[in-house]
């Protein structure tokens, strides 16, 4: 079964740094792009950005660019989402998800991680 | 950024009913639209890609249609497991925005 496995839930204080991770198979990271999606409590889905794990080319959403960093380590098939200074408004569930790099059709995000809950509170 | 609107924002319906959810894009996006279902505490599940193609494993009662700016997700013969939130997403231009969602619950 194809899986994306995310790191465990985090409880942090405002101003602290944090990195969460998303691990998949070698096949996934060779043939798919990985997106991060945020879901704030009781709210809808928000696309944050995507990375090509083979060359680390990234597209960010303008709404989050500059506040988070997306990166990848293709040697261990892992993608990261990083904050240098958390805010209370970063409290959310964060999902990673893969999308085929094929342009034959407009493919969607077909495999999702289980989600990482990040709580930022003083 | 391309904006997506969904209607209705919520609806109450019964098992066996036909449900129609619409998604409208602020500019033409060809067939670059997908649909997801999300249940509480779970990640979203892809139902439809390329506006009208059924994702492998998704039940055939789900049907997507439309192109350009107007799209529709139809559920024919609603089942108990279909009560959930539904989101559209455009994949034409970065950022790949989601619609605000439609909640389908039991009447």
mmCIF file of C-alpha atoms in Angstrom:
data_model
loop_
_atom_site.group_PDB
_atom_site.id
_atom_site.type_symbol
_atom_site.label_atom_id
_atom_site.label_comp_id
_atom_site.label_asym_id
_atom_site.label_seq_id
_atom_site.Cartn_x
_atom_site.Cartn_y
_atom_site.Cartn_z
ATOM 1 C CA UNK A 1 0.000 0.000 0.000
ATOM 2 C CA UNK A 2 1.282 3.430 -0.962
ATOM 3 C CA UNK A 3 1.675 5.633 2.077
ATOM 4 C CA UNK A 4 2.880 9.001 3.174
ATOM 5 C CA UNK A 5 3.804 8.912 6.851
ATOM 6 C CA UNK A 6 3.932 12.160 8.770
ATOM 7 C CA UNK A 7 5.642 13.025 12.034
ATOM 8 C CA UNK A 8 3.773 13.122 15.332
ATOM 9 C CA UNK A 9 1.699 15.918 16.794
ATOM 10 C CA UNK A 10 3.522 18.917 18.260
ATOM 11 C CA UNK A 11 2.761 21.351 21.084
ATOM 12 C CA UNK A 12 4.892 24.480 20.890
ATOM 13 C CA UNK A 13 5.044 28.006 22.269
ATOM 14 C CA UNK A 14 4.846 31.184 20.190
ATOM 15 C CA UNK A 15 8.244 32.149 18.849
ATOM 16 C CA UNK A 16 9.603 28.607 18.874
ATOM 17 C CA UNK A 17 10.866 26.845 15.776
ATOM 18 C CA UNK A 18 9.482 23.608 14.369
ATOM 19 C CA UNK A 19 10.061 21.149 11.570
ATOM 20 C CA UNK A 20 7.531 18.481 10.628
ATOM 21 C CA UNK A 21 8.171 15.719 8.144
ATOM 22 C CA UNK A 22 6.519 13.534 5.520
ATOM 23 C CA UNK A 23 8.129 10.261 4.464
ATOM 24 C CA UNK A 24 7.288 8.159 1.424
ATOM 25 C CA UNK A 25 8.685 5.551 -0.883
ATOM 26 C CA UNK A 26 11.433 6.077 -3.425
ATOM 27 C CA UNK A 27 8.888 5.594 -6.215
ATOM 28 C CA UNK A 28 6.669 8.313 -4.781
ATOM 29 C CA UNK A 29 9.458 10.827 -4.556
ATOM 30 C CA UNK A 30 10.728 10.072 -8.053
ATOM 31 C CA UNK A 31 7.406 10.301 -9.853
ATOM 32 C CA UNK A 32 5.339 12.738 -7.835
ATOM 33 C CA UNK A 33 5.369 16.226 -6.478
ATOM 34 C CA UNK A 34 4.552 16.701 -2.789
ATOM 35 C CA UNK A 35 2.203 19.409 -1.584
ATOM 36 C CA UNK A 36 1.534 20.691 1.915
ATOM 37 C CA UNK A 37 -2.060 21.543 2.846
ATOM 38 C CA UNK A 38 -3.186 23.349 5.986
ATOM 39 C CA UNK A 39 -6.487 22.935 7.779
ATOM 40 C CA UNK A 40 -7.107 25.308 10.646
ATOM 41 C CA UNK A 41 -9.533 24.184 13.372
ATOM 42 C CA UNK A 42 -13.032 23.923 11.974
ATOM 43 C CA UNK A 43 -11.995 25.433 8.649
ATOM 44 C CA UNK A 44 -11.431 24.353 5.072
ATOM 45 C CA UNK A 45 -8.370 23.224 3.171
ATOM 46 C CA UNK A 46 -5.598 25.636 2.198
ATOM 47 C CA UNK A 47 -2.870 24.739 -0.286
ATOM 48 C CA UNK A 48 0.468 25.961 1.053
ATOM 49 C CA UNK A 49 2.958 24.932 -1.593
ATOM 50 C CA UNK A 50 4.561 22.052 -3.405
ATOM 51 C CA UNK A 51 8.049 20.692 -3.943
ATOM 52 C CA UNK A 52 9.642 18.541 -6.590
ATOM 53 C CA UNK A 53 11.699 16.185 -4.402
ATOM 54 C CA UNK A 54 14.135 15.384 -7.218
ATOM 55 C CA UNK A 55 15.448 18.934 -7.568
ATOM 56 C CA UNK A 56 13.776 20.784 -4.648
ATOM 57 C CA UNK A 57 12.039 23.248 -6.966
ATOM 58 C CA UNK A 58 9.259 24.863 -4.902
ATOM 59 C CA UNK A 59 6.078 26.825 -5.548
ATOM 60 C CA UNK A 60 4.686 28.621 -2.495
ATOM 61 C CA UNK A 61 1.281 30.120 -1.931
ATOM 62 C CA UNK A 62 1.704 33.898 -1.555
ATOM 63 C CA UNK A 63 -0.344 33.696 1.659
ATOM 64 C CA UNK A 64 2.368 31.714 3.470
ATOM 65 C CA UNK A 65 5.539 32.541 1.589
ATOM 66 C CA UNK A 66 8.181 33.935 3.905
ATOM 67 C CA UNK A 67 6.654 32.362 7.017
ATOM 68 C CA UNK A 68 7.339 28.695 6.283
ATOM 69 C CA UNK A 69 9.998 26.781 4.392
ATOM 70 C CA UNK A 70 9.432 23.617 2.373
ATOM 71 C CA UNK A 71 12.401 21.374 1.729
ATOM 72 C CA UNK A 72 13.254 17.811 0.784
ATOM 73 C CA UNK A 73 15.931 15.198 1.362
ATOM 74 C CA UNK A 74 15.595 12.818 -1.542
ATOM 75 C CA UNK A 75 18.205 10.465 -0.095
ATOM 76 C CA UNK A 76 15.733 9.489 2.626
ATOM 77 C CA UNK A 77 12.499 10.176 0.687
ATOM 78 C CA UNK A 78 11.408 12.864 3.121
ATOM 79 C CA UNK A 79 9.835 16.288 2.691
ATOM 80 C CA UNK A 80 9.801 18.906 5.452
ATOM 81 C CA UNK A 81 7.744 21.916 6.515
ATOM 82 C CA UNK A 82 9.629 24.306 8.759
ATOM 83 C CA UNK A 83 8.855 27.393 10.842
ATOM 84 C CA UNK A 84 11.512 29.591 12.429
ATOM 85 C CA UNK A 85 9.083 31.480 14.664
ATOM 86 C CA UNK A 86 5.647 30.013 15.305
ATOM 87 C CA UNK A 87 2.510 32.058 15.912
ATOM 88 C CA UNK A 88 -0.700 31.018 17.600
ATOM 89 C CA UNK A 89 -2.373 31.327 14.197
ATOM 90 C CA UNK A 90 -0.198 28.436 12.945
ATOM 91 C CA UNK A 91 -2.328 26.067 15.016
ATOM 92 C CA UNK A 92 -3.708 23.630 12.460
ATOM 93 C CA UNK A 93 -3.527 20.160 10.998
ATOM 94 C CA UNK A 94 -0.931 19.941 8.261
ATOM 95 C CA UNK A 95 -1.182 17.330 5.534
ATOM 96 C CA UNK A 96 1.315 16.286 2.925
ATOM 97 C CA UNK A 97 -0.047 14.799 -0.286
ATOM 98 C CA UNK A 98 1.370 13.632 -3.586
ATOM 99 C CA UNK A 99 0.433 14.586 -7.149
ATOM 100 C CA UNK A 100 1.607 12.852 -10.291
ATOM 101 C CA UNK A 101 4.129 14.821 -12.338
ATOM 102 C CA UNK A 102 2.513 13.446 -15.514
ATOM 103 C CA UNK A 103 0.738 16.138 -17.557
ATOM 104 C CA UNK A 104 -1.521 13.741 -19.445
ATOM 105 C CA UNK A 105 -4.442 14.757 -17.270
ATOM 106 C CA UNK A 106 -4.978 17.243 -14.465
ATOM 107 C CA UNK A 107 -4.304 14.751 -11.687
ATOM 108 C CA UNK A 108 -5.272 15.559 -8.122
ATOM 109 C CA UNK A 109 -3.656 14.864 -4.771
ATOM 110 C CA UNK A 110 -4.225 11.128 -4.692
ATOM 111 C CA UNK A 111 -2.339 9.928 -1.619
ATOM 112 C CA UNK A 112 -2.349 11.872 1.638
ATOM 113 C CA UNK A 113 -0.437 11.603 4.861
ATOM 114 C CA UNK A 114 -2.361 11.083 8.079
ATOM 115 C CA UNK A 115 -1.880 14.704 9.128
ATOM 116 C CA UNK A 116 0.267 16.364 11.775
ATOM 117 C CA UNK A 117 -1.512 18.450 14.398
ATOM 118 C CA UNK A 118 0.465 21.521 15.399
ATOM 119 C CA UNK A 119 -0.724 23.440 18.447
ATOM 120 C CA UNK A 120 0.904 26.752 19.285
ATOM 121 C CA UNK A 121 -0.044 28.090 22.683
ATOM 122 C CA UNK A 122 1.616 29.961 25.509
ATOM 123 C CA UNK B 1 -4.824 33.900 -7.578
ATOM 124 C CA UNK B 2 -7.795 32.015 -8.983
ATOM 125 C CA UNK B 3 -10.741 32.070 -6.584
ATOM 126 C CA UNK B 4 -13.194 29.187 -6.286
ATOM 127 C CA UNK B 5 -16.708 29.463 -4.929
ATOM 128 C CA UNK B 6 -18.879 26.495 -3.997
ATOM 129 C CA UNK B 7 -22.607 26.272 -3.579
ATOM 130 C CA UNK B 8 -24.375 25.440 -1.473
ATOM 131 C CA UNK B 9 -22.156 25.837 1.571
ATOM 132 C CA UNK B 10 -24.175 23.124 3.256
ATOM 133 C CA UNK B 11 -27.133 20.932 2.543
ATOM 134 C CA UNK B 12 -29.272 18.473 4.428
ATOM 135 C CA UNK B 13 -30.403 15.477 2.497
ATOM 136 C CA UNK B 14 -31.466 11.847 2.782
ATOM 137 C CA UNK B 15 -30.063 8.488 1.841
ATOM 138 C CA UNK B 16 -30.948 7.711 -1.771
ATOM 139 C CA UNK B 17 -31.210 11.341 -2.871
ATOM 140 C CA UNK B 18 -29.308 12.912 -5.724
ATOM 141 C CA UNK B 19 -26.967 15.682 -4.595
ATOM 142 C CA UNK B 20 -25.464 18.383 -6.802
ATOM 143 C CA UNK B 21 -22.616 20.658 -5.702
ATOM 144 C CA UNK B 22 -21.299 23.422 -7.912
ATOM 145 C CA UNK B 23 -17.873 25.018 -8.067
ATOM 146 C CA UNK B 24 -17.207 28.220 -9.975
ATOM 147 C CA UNK B 25 -13.776 29.567 -10.860
ATOM 148 C CA UNK B 26 -12.946 33.266 -11.119
ATOM 149 C CA UNK B 27 -11.353 32.635 -14.523
ATOM 150 C CA UNK B 28 -11.352 29.843 -17.062
ATOM 151 C CA UNK B 29 -9.366 26.805 -15.979
ATOM 152 C CA UNK B 30 -10.109 24.313 -18.769
ATOM 153 C CA UNK B 31 -10.582 20.922 -17.063
ATOM 154 C CA UNK B 32 -8.072 21.601 -14.283
ATOM 155 C CA UNK B 33 -10.468 20.860 -11.451
ATOM 156 C CA UNK B 34 -10.613 18.028 -8.946
ATOM 157 C CA UNK B 35 -12.998 17.044 -6.160
ATOM 158 C CA UNK B 36 -12.285 15.653 -2.700
ATOM 159 C CA UNK B 37 -14.351 14.168 0.094
ATOM 160 C CA UNK B 38 -13.309 14.658 3.691
ATOM 161 C CA UNK B 39 -14.720 13.036 6.817
ATOM 162 C CA UNK B 40 -14.067 14.333 10.344
ATOM 163 C CA UNK B 41 -10.561 13.663 11.592
ATOM 164 C CA UNK B 42 -9.441 12.138 8.297
ATOM 165 C CA UNK B 43 -7.404 13.400 5.354
ATOM 166 C CA UNK B 44 -9.281 14.242 2.165
ATOM 167 C CA UNK B 45 -9.910 11.549 -0.410
ATOM 168 C CA UNK B 46 -9.657 12.262 -4.138
ATOM 169 C CA UNK B 47 -12.918 11.494 -5.971
ATOM 170 C CA UNK B 48 -12.669 13.171 -9.385
ATOM 171 C CA UNK B 49 -9.692 14.435 -11.394
ATOM 172 C CA UNK B 50 -9.505 16.354 -14.680
ATOM 173 C CA UNK B 51 -13.031 17.649 -13.969
ATOM 174 C CA UNK B 52 -14.821 14.443 -14.921
ATOM 175 C CA UNK B 53 -12.592 11.399 -14.485
ATOM 176 C CA UNK B 54 -13.388 9.037 -11.644
ATOM 177 C CA UNK B 55 -10.415 8.324 -9.391
ATOM 178 C CA UNK B 56 -9.566 4.656 -9.011
ATOM 179 C CA UNK B 57 -11.435 3.271 -6.030
ATOM 180 C CA UNK B 58 -14.060 6.022 -5.910
ATOM 181 C CA UNK B 59 -17.656 4.763 -6.214
ATOM 182 C CA UNK B 60 -19.321 5.191 -9.597
ATOM 183 C CA UNK B 61 -22.203 7.141 -8.051
ATOM 184 C CA UNK B 62 -19.869 10.156 -7.998
ATOM 185 C CA UNK B 63 -19.828 12.093 -11.251
ATOM 186 C CA UNK B 64 -17.965 15.251 -12.195
ATOM 187 C CA UNK B 65 -18.757 17.536 -15.090
ATOM 188 C CA UNK B 66 -17.976 20.968 -16.473
ATOM 189 C CA UNK B 67 -15.131 22.935 -17.995
ATOM 190 C CA UNK B 68 -14.004 26.533 -18.175
ATOM 191 C CA UNK B 69 -15.447 28.245 -15.109
ATOM 192 C CA UNK B 70 -18.421 26.111 -14.043
ATOM 193 C CA UNK B 71 -18.170 22.634 -12.584
ATOM 194 C CA UNK B 72 -20.497 20.188 -10.881
ATOM 195 C CA UNK B 73 -20.126 17.208 -8.582
ATOM 196 C CA UNK B 74 -23.168 14.939 -8.591
ATOM 197 C CA UNK B 75 -23.775 12.084 -6.175
ATOM 198 C CA UNK B 76 -26.405 9.699 -7.505
ATOM 199 C CA UNK B 77 -28.127 7.732 -4.781
ATOM 200 C CA UNK B 78 -26.528 9.121 -1.643
ATOM 201 C CA UNK B 79 -25.221 6.456 0.713
ATOM 202 C CA UNK B 80 -24.778 6.763 4.513
ATOM 203 C CA UNK B 81 -20.990 6.918 4.081
ATOM 204 C CA UNK B 82 -21.309 9.947 1.756
ATOM 205 C CA UNK B 83 -22.215 12.375 4.536
ATOM 206 C CA UNK B 84 -19.048 14.463 4.604
ATOM 207 C CA UNK B 85 -17.422 17.686 3.445
ATOM 208 C CA UNK B 86 -16.640 18.148 -0.249
ATOM 209 C CA UNK B 87 -13.998 20.439 -1.718
ATOM 210 C CA UNK B 88 -13.045 21.432 -5.226
ATOM 211 C CA UNK B 89 -9.485 22.457 -6.118
ATOM 212 C CA UNK B 90 -8.105 24.102 -9.234
ATOM 213 C CA UNK B 91 -4.815 22.915 -10.725
ATOM 214 C CA UNK B 92 -4.510 25.386 -13.584
ATOM 215 C CA UNK B 93 -2.344 28.015 -11.916
ATOM 216 C CA UNK B 94 -0.289 28.305 -8.725
ATOM 217 C CA UNK B 95 -1.393 28.647 -5.986
ATOM 218 C CA UNK B 96 -3.603 25.581 -6.352
ATOM 219 C CA UNK B 97 -6.565 27.022 -4.473
ATOM 220 C CA UNK B 98 -9.382 25.050 -2.850
ATOM 221 C CA UNK B 99 -13.010 25.995 -2.739
ATOM 222 C CA UNK B 100 -14.504 26.792 0.678
ATOM 223 C CA UNK B 101 -16.245 23.431 0.918
ATOM 224 C CA UNK B 102 -19.758 22.019 1.015
ATOM 225 C CA UNK B 103 -21.043 20.079 4.006
ATOM 226 C CA UNK B 104 -23.509 17.309 3.234
ATOM 227 C CA UNK B 105 -25.383 16.138 6.291
ATOM 228 C CA UNK B 106 -28.390 14.068 7.192
ATOM 229 C CA UNK B 107 -31.814 15.661 7.052
#
